[in-house]
Amino acid sequence: MVITGFFQIPIHPEDQHKTTFTCPYGTFAYRRMPFGLCNTPASFQRCMMAIFSDFIEDIMEVFMDDFSRKFEEMWRSRLSVELGEVSFHGEKRTCVGTHHFEKGIEVDKAKIETVERLPPPTDIRSLRSFLGHLGFYRRFIKDFSKIAKPPNYLLRKDVPFEFTDECEVAFRKIKELLVKAPIIQPPDWNLPFEIMCDAGDYAELSLGQRKDGRVHAIYYAGKTLNEAQVNYATTEKELLAVVFAFEKFRSYIVNSKVIVYTDHACYQIPFN
């Protein structure tokens, strides 16, 4: 991780006056990019992409294989590294609530233990907190939108909060699936992607790749249809699920071969 990342980006002398501010100790202007400016994140991202553009999707992804090349570029660009955020010779690395290792990506069991101990929500605030926390891990849970539909319904406007038995079953089911969540595979850009879609009152999507004769999951996603979309014909719903999948997984499938699976027989004629 780059140490004090924003402050390593110098501001052009002609633009430094734009950061001027006044405080009890006088009037000052930044010479290096500070936190808080509206364009700071985008500028930092462009800078990192410019420096490491040759490594993206090659040796630089969630993990890196060749640190010597990366450090050479950082040295030339005068970037510093926060050693406290770097680990060497490790078999597993924890990052943003997930473990990254040779077999793929899995949820952090320490985080899951906290979720396991959560009692059923007693009001809208605790329900929203629970679903929001799980939203980060929904890529690991197949059919999340379908399972979470009963408690999600309570978040609608003018719906009284009543945590029914149906909500209780969904609450326990989600926690159970999170504990048993599969290991998600990182994408292999040399293989075609496989998208599986199904639609009813919600669209269930999954992205995977076939290796050794088996489909390995990369990402699970879902979307609840709105009041207008629920009234679509079955054919329209199934095609809408494909559209949702292309939008959701766009960053993975652009410029890649994609195979779409759907259980709707009507599409066999036009696509064949």
PDB file of C-alpha atoms in Angstrom, residues 9-197:
ATOM      1  CA  ILE A   9       1.141  13.753  -5.756  1.00  0.00           C
ATOM      2  CA  PRO A  10       2.562  17.296  -6.283  1.00  0.00           C
ATOM      3  CA  ILE A  11       0.281  20.147  -7.348  1.00  0.00           C
ATOM      4  CA  HIS A  12       1.387  22.227 -10.312  1.00  0.00           C
ATOM      5  CA  PRO A  13       2.746  25.601  -9.055  1.00  0.00           C
ATOM      6  CA  GLU A  14       0.229  27.490 -11.210  1.00  0.00           C
ATOM      7  CA  ASP A  15      -2.660  25.668  -9.501  1.00  0.00           C
ATOM      8  CA  GLN A  16      -1.502  25.747  -5.884  1.00  0.00           C
ATOM      9  CA  HIS A  17      -3.329  29.006  -5.173  1.00  0.00           C
ATOM     10  CA  LYS A  18      -6.626  27.194  -5.816  1.00  0.00           C
ATOM     11  CA  THR A  19      -6.128  25.276  -2.562  1.00  0.00           C
ATOM     12  CA  THR A  20      -5.634  28.410  -0.438  1.00  0.00           C
ATOM     13  CA  PHE A  21      -7.299  28.448   2.975  1.00  0.00           C
ATOM     14  CA  THR A  22      -7.195  30.754   5.989  1.00  0.00           C
ATOM     15  CA  CYS A  23      -6.903  29.749   9.633  1.00  0.00           C
ATOM     16  CA  PRO A  24      -5.924  31.535  12.890  1.00  0.00           C
ATOM     17  CA  TYR A  25      -2.253  30.965  12.042  1.00  0.00           C
ATOM     18  CA  GLY A  26      -2.403  32.628   8.624  1.00  0.00           C
ATOM     19  CA  THR A  27      -3.178  31.909   4.984  1.00  0.00           C
ATOM     20  CA  PHE A  28      -1.755  28.774   3.391  1.00  0.00           C
ATOM     21  CA  ALA A  29      -1.871  26.786   0.155  1.00  0.00           C
ATOM     22  CA  TYR A  30      -1.085  23.140  -0.484  1.00  0.00           C
ATOM     23  CA  ARG A  31       1.911  22.147  -2.551  1.00  0.00           C
ATOM     24  CA  ARG A  32       0.809  18.530  -2.607  1.00  0.00           C
ATOM     25  CA  MET A  33      -2.612  17.043  -3.237  1.00  0.00           C
ATOM     26  CA  PRO A  34      -4.662  17.050   0.009  1.00  0.00           C
ATOM     27  CA  PHE A  35      -7.638  15.010   1.127  1.00  0.00           C
ATOM     28  CA  GLY A  36     -11.067  16.533   0.627  1.00  0.00           C
ATOM     29  CA  LEU A  37     -10.838  18.039  -2.861  1.00  0.00           C
ATOM     30  CA  CYS A  38     -13.583  16.808  -5.178  1.00  0.00           C
ATOM     31  CA  ASN A  39     -11.169  15.659  -7.879  1.00  0.00           C
ATOM     32  CA  THR A  40      -8.515  14.180  -5.563  1.00  0.00           C
ATOM     33  CA  PRO A  41      -9.598  10.490  -5.798  1.00  0.00           C
ATOM     34  CA  ALA A  42      -9.897  10.615  -9.592  1.00  0.00           C
ATOM     35  CA  SER A  43      -6.523  12.342  -9.958  1.00  0.00           C
ATOM     36  CA  PHE A  44      -4.849   9.788  -7.689  1.00  0.00           C
ATOM     37  CA  GLN A  45      -6.443   6.924  -9.611  1.00  0.00           C
ATOM     38  CA  ARG A  46      -5.252   8.320 -12.951  1.00  0.00           C
ATOM     39  CA  CYS A  47      -1.752   8.698 -11.548  1.00  0.00           C
ATOM     40  CA  MET A  48      -1.652   5.098 -10.316  1.00  0.00           C
ATOM     41  CA  MET A  49      -3.023   3.835 -13.629  1.00  0.00           C
ATOM     42  CA  ALA A  50      -0.389   5.816 -15.518  1.00  0.00           C
ATOM     43  CA  ILE A  51       2.435   4.417 -13.381  1.00  0.00           C
ATOM     44  CA  PHE A  52       1.260   0.802 -13.283  1.00  0.00           C
ATOM     45  CA  SER A  53      -0.664   0.568 -16.580  1.00  0.00           C
ATOM     46  CA  ASP A  54       1.727  -2.079 -17.927  1.00  0.00           C
ATOM     47  CA  PHE A  55       1.102  -4.310 -14.901  1.00  0.00           C
ATOM     48  CA  ILE A  56      -2.716  -4.160 -14.615  1.00  0.00           C
ATOM     49  CA  GLU A  57      -4.254  -7.595 -15.316  1.00  0.00           C
ATOM     50  CA  ASP A  58      -0.718  -8.936 -15.760  1.00  0.00           C
ATOM     51  CA  ILE A  59       1.043  -9.101 -12.388  1.00  0.00           C
ATOM     52  CA  MET A  60      -1.054  -6.521 -10.537  1.00  0.00           C
ATOM     53  CA  GLU A  61      -4.555  -7.414  -9.420  1.00  0.00           C
ATOM     54  CA  VAL A  62      -5.762  -8.354  -5.978  1.00  0.00           C
ATOM     55  CA  PHE A  63      -2.307  -9.835  -5.454  1.00  0.00           C
ATOM     56  CA  MET A  64       1.065  -9.433  -7.226  1.00  0.00           C
ATOM     57  CA  ASP A  65       3.665 -11.975  -8.245  1.00  0.00           C
ATOM     58  CA  ASP A  66       6.647  -9.842  -9.274  1.00  0.00           C
ATOM     59  CA  PHE A  67       7.313  -7.173  -6.654  1.00  0.00           C
ATOM     60  CA  SER A  68      10.708  -6.228  -8.063  1.00  0.00           C
ATOM     61  CA  ARG A  69       9.170  -4.690 -11.185  1.00  0.00           C
ATOM     62  CA  LYS A  70       6.532  -2.888  -9.115  1.00  0.00           C
ATOM     63  CA  PHE A  71       9.092  -1.420  -6.717  1.00  0.00           C
ATOM     64  CA  GLU A  72      11.231  -0.240  -9.641  1.00  0.00           C
ATOM     65  CA  GLU A  73       8.278   1.754 -10.992  1.00  0.00           C
ATOM     66  CA  MET A  74       7.499   3.161  -7.545  1.00  0.00           C
ATOM     67  CA  TRP A  75      11.141   4.173  -7.083  1.00  0.00           C
ATOM     68  CA  ARG A  76      11.186   5.972 -10.430  1.00  0.00           C
ATOM     69  CA  SER A  77       7.896   7.705  -9.551  1.00  0.00           C
ATOM     70  CA  ARG A  78       9.145   8.622  -6.043  1.00  0.00           C
ATOM     71  CA  LEU A  79       6.343   6.790  -4.237  1.00  0.00           C
ATOM     72  CA  SER A  80       6.782   5.402  -0.724  1.00  0.00           C
ATOM     73  CA  VAL A  81       5.318   2.195   0.715  1.00  0.00           C
ATOM     74  CA  GLU A  82       3.667   1.718   4.111  1.00  0.00           C
ATOM     75  CA  LEU A  83       5.517  -1.388   5.303  1.00  0.00           C
ATOM     76  CA  GLY A  84       2.940  -1.995   8.009  1.00  0.00           C
ATOM     77  CA  GLU A  85       0.428  -2.773   5.249  1.00  0.00           C
ATOM     78  CA  VAL A  86       2.749  -5.133   3.359  1.00  0.00           C
ATOM     79  CA  SER A  87       3.359  -8.813   4.093  1.00  0.00           C
ATOM     80  CA  PHE A  88       5.960 -11.040   2.453  1.00  0.00           C
ATOM     81  CA  HIS A  89       6.181 -14.813   1.978  1.00  0.00           C
ATOM     82  CA  GLY A  90       2.630 -15.316   3.244  1.00  0.00           C
ATOM     83  CA  GLU A  91       0.270 -18.041   2.030  1.00  0.00           C
ATOM     84  CA  LYS A  92      -2.841 -16.001   2.802  1.00  0.00           C
ATOM     85  CA  ARG A  93      -3.569 -12.278   2.895  1.00  0.00           C
ATOM     86  CA  THR A  94      -6.569 -10.595   4.534  1.00  0.00           C
ATOM     87  CA  CYS A  95      -7.982  -7.664   2.602  1.00  0.00           C
ATOM     88  CA  VAL A  96     -11.261  -5.795   3.214  1.00  0.00           C
ATOM     89  CA  GLY A  97     -13.005  -8.626   5.045  1.00  0.00           C
ATOM     90  CA  THR A  98     -11.825 -11.393   2.707  1.00  0.00           C
ATOM     91  CA  HIS A  99      -8.919 -13.841   2.558  1.00  0.00           C
ATOM     92  CA  HIS A 100      -6.900 -14.077  -0.664  1.00  0.00           C
ATOM     93  CA  PHE A 101      -4.805 -17.176  -1.219  1.00  0.00           C
ATOM     94  CA  GLU A 102      -3.805 -19.742  -3.837  1.00  0.00           C
ATOM     95  CA  LYS A 103      -7.246 -21.346  -4.164  1.00  0.00           C
ATOM     96  CA  GLY A 104      -9.130 -18.062  -4.521  1.00  0.00           C
ATOM     97  CA  ILE A 105     -11.037 -15.633  -2.302  1.00  0.00           C
ATOM     98  CA  GLU A 106     -13.028 -16.557   0.798  1.00  0.00           C
ATOM     99  CA  VAL A 107     -14.859 -14.615   3.481  1.00  0.00           C
ATOM    100  CA  ASP A 108     -12.975 -13.716   6.654  1.00  0.00           C
ATOM    101  CA  LYS A 109     -14.186 -16.204   9.279  1.00  0.00           C
ATOM    102  CA  ALA A 110     -13.553 -13.676  12.051  1.00  0.00           C
ATOM    103  CA  LYS A 111     -16.071 -11.325  10.448  1.00  0.00           C
ATOM    104  CA  ILE A 112     -18.564 -14.137   9.965  1.00  0.00           C
ATOM    105  CA  GLU A 113     -18.434 -15.088  13.642  1.00  0.00           C
ATOM    106  CA  THR A 114     -19.620 -11.578  14.453  1.00  0.00           C
ATOM    107  CA  VAL A 115     -22.552 -11.959  12.051  1.00  0.00           C
ATOM    108  CA  GLU A 116     -23.418 -15.385  13.497  1.00  0.00           C
ATOM    109  CA  ARG A 117     -23.883 -13.863  16.956  1.00  0.00           C
ATOM    110  CA  LEU A 118     -26.250 -11.146  15.764  1.00  0.00           C
ATOM    111  CA  PRO A 119     -29.781 -11.454  17.184  1.00  0.00           C
ATOM    112  CA  PRO A 120     -32.808 -10.994  14.913  1.00  0.00           C
ATOM    113  CA  PRO A 121     -33.465  -7.310  14.067  1.00  0.00           C
ATOM    114  CA  THR A 122     -35.945  -5.555  16.315  1.00  0.00           C
ATOM    115  CA  ASP A 123     -36.458  -2.388  14.278  1.00  0.00           C
ATOM    116  CA  ILE A 124     -35.803  -0.863  10.860  1.00  0.00           C
ATOM    117  CA  ARG A 125     -32.443   0.521  11.907  1.00  0.00           C
ATOM    118  CA  SER A 126     -31.025  -2.840  13.021  1.00  0.00           C
ATOM    119  CA  LEU A 127     -32.498  -4.566   9.951  1.00  0.00           C
ATOM    120  CA  ARG A 128     -30.939  -2.035   7.601  1.00  0.00           C
ATOM    121  CA  SER A 129     -27.616  -2.442   9.403  1.00  0.00           C
ATOM    122  CA  PHE A 130     -27.752  -6.238   9.083  1.00  0.00           C
ATOM    123  CA  LEU A 131     -28.633  -6.241   5.381  1.00  0.00           C
ATOM    124  CA  GLY A 132     -26.112  -3.509   4.663  1.00  0.00           C
ATOM    125  CA  HIS A 133     -23.348  -5.508   6.320  1.00  0.00           C
ATOM    126  CA  LEU A 134     -24.278  -8.617   4.362  1.00  0.00           C
ATOM    127  CA  GLY A 135     -24.479  -6.660   1.126  1.00  0.00           C
ATOM    128  CA  PHE A 136     -20.697  -6.642   1.055  1.00  0.00           C
ATOM    129  CA  TYR A 137     -20.659 -10.454   1.059  1.00  0.00           C
ATOM    130  CA  ARG A 138     -23.581 -11.067  -1.284  1.00  0.00           C
ATOM    131  CA  ARG A 139     -21.195 -11.920  -4.131  1.00  0.00           C
ATOM    132  CA  PHE A 140     -20.487 -15.131  -2.159  1.00  0.00           C
ATOM    133  CA  ILE A 141     -24.168 -16.062  -1.653  1.00  0.00           C
ATOM    134  CA  LYS A 142     -26.169 -17.633  -4.457  1.00  0.00           C
ATOM    135  CA  ASP A 143     -29.806 -16.447  -4.753  1.00  0.00           C
ATOM    136  CA  PHE A 144     -29.260 -13.738  -2.134  1.00  0.00           C
ATOM    137  CA  SER A 145     -32.022 -11.479  -3.523  1.00  0.00           C
ATOM    138  CA  LYS A 146     -34.537 -14.332  -3.463  1.00  0.00           C
ATOM    139  CA  ILE A 147     -33.687 -15.405   0.079  1.00  0.00           C
ATOM    140  CA  ALA A 148     -33.547 -11.855   1.458  1.00  0.00           C
ATOM    141  CA  LYS A 149     -36.837 -10.772  -0.126  1.00  0.00           C
ATOM    142  CA  PRO A 150     -38.999 -11.024   3.071  1.00  0.00           C
ATOM    143  CA  PRO A 151     -36.770  -8.814   5.274  1.00  0.00           C
ATOM    144  CA  ASN A 152     -36.025  -6.487   2.353  1.00  0.00           C
ATOM    145  CA  TYR A 153     -39.753  -5.894   1.949  1.00  0.00           C
ATOM    146  CA  LEU A 154     -39.847  -4.328   5.434  1.00  0.00           C
ATOM    147  CA  LEU A 155     -37.553  -1.539   4.216  1.00  0.00           C
ATOM    148  CA  ARG A 156     -40.198  -0.221   1.838  1.00  0.00           C
ATOM    149  CA  LYS A 157     -41.932   3.036   2.587  1.00  0.00           C
ATOM    150  CA  ASP A 158     -45.135   2.838   4.640  1.00  0.00           C
ATOM    151  CA  VAL A 159     -44.607  -0.863   5.431  1.00  0.00           C
ATOM    152  CA  PRO A 160     -44.971  -1.494   9.195  1.00  0.00           C
ATOM    153  CA  PHE A 161     -42.074  -3.332  10.812  1.00  0.00           C
ATOM    154  CA  GLU A 162     -43.169  -6.845  11.699  1.00  0.00           C
ATOM    155  CA  PHE A 163     -40.400  -9.450  11.724  1.00  0.00           C
ATOM    156  CA  THR A 164     -42.520 -12.471  10.805  1.00  0.00           C
ATOM    157  CA  ASP A 165     -41.604 -16.161  10.852  1.00  0.00           C
ATOM    158  CA  GLU A 166     -40.831 -15.860   7.144  1.00  0.00           C
ATOM    159  CA  CYS A 167     -38.332 -13.092   7.898  1.00  0.00           C
ATOM    160  CA  GLU A 168     -36.860 -15.185  10.709  1.00  0.00           C
ATOM    161  CA  VAL A 169     -36.317 -18.119   8.331  1.00  0.00           C
ATOM    162  CA  ALA A 170     -34.640 -15.830   5.793  1.00  0.00           C
ATOM    163  CA  PHE A 171     -32.475 -14.291   8.528  1.00  0.00           C
ATOM    164  CA  ARG A 172     -31.188 -17.683   9.657  1.00  0.00           C
ATOM    165  CA  LYS A 173     -30.789 -18.966   6.101  1.00  0.00           C
ATOM    166  CA  ILE A 174     -28.610 -16.012   5.094  1.00  0.00           C
ATOM    167  CA  LYS A 175     -26.330 -16.488   8.099  1.00  0.00           C
ATOM    168  CA  GLU A 176     -26.092 -20.208   7.380  1.00  0.00           C
ATOM    169  CA  LEU A 177     -25.136 -19.636   3.733  1.00  0.00           C
ATOM    170  CA  LEU A 178     -22.590 -17.018   4.707  1.00  0.00           C
ATOM    171  CA  VAL A 179     -20.857 -19.489   7.021  1.00  0.00           C
ATOM    172  CA  LYS A 180     -20.787 -22.066   4.199  1.00  0.00           C
ATOM    173  CA  ALA A 181     -19.893 -19.527   1.504  1.00  0.00           C
ATOM    174  CA  PRO A 182     -17.799 -21.041  -1.300  1.00  0.00           C
ATOM    175  CA  ILE A 183     -14.328 -19.946  -2.331  1.00  0.00           C
ATOM    176  CA  ILE A 184     -14.690 -17.422  -5.142  1.00  0.00           C
ATOM    177  CA  GLN A 185     -12.230 -17.777  -7.994  1.00  0.00           C
ATOM    178  CA  PRO A 186     -10.290 -14.854  -9.488  1.00  0.00           C
ATOM    179  CA  PRO A 187     -10.909 -14.452 -13.238  1.00  0.00           C
ATOM    180  CA  ASP A 188      -8.649 -16.077 -15.805  1.00  0.00           C
ATOM    181  CA  TRP A 189      -8.567 -13.633 -18.724  1.00  0.00           C
ATOM    182  CA  ASN A 190      -7.546 -16.390 -21.129  1.00  0.00           C
ATOM    183  CA  LEU A 191     -10.779 -18.345 -20.604  1.00  0.00           C
ATOM    184  CA  PRO A 192     -14.350 -17.495 -21.691  1.00  0.00           C
ATOM    185  CA  PHE A 193     -16.802 -16.326 -19.029  1.00  0.00           C
ATOM    186  CA  GLU A 194     -20.085 -18.123 -18.376  1.00  0.00           C
ATOM    187  CA  ILE A 195     -23.143 -16.182 -17.212  1.00  0.00           C
ATOM    188  CA  MET A 196     -26.185 -17.949 -15.799  1.00  0.00           C
ATOM    189  CA  CYS A 197     -29.450 -16.001 -15.574  1.00  0.00           C
TER     190      CYS A 197
END
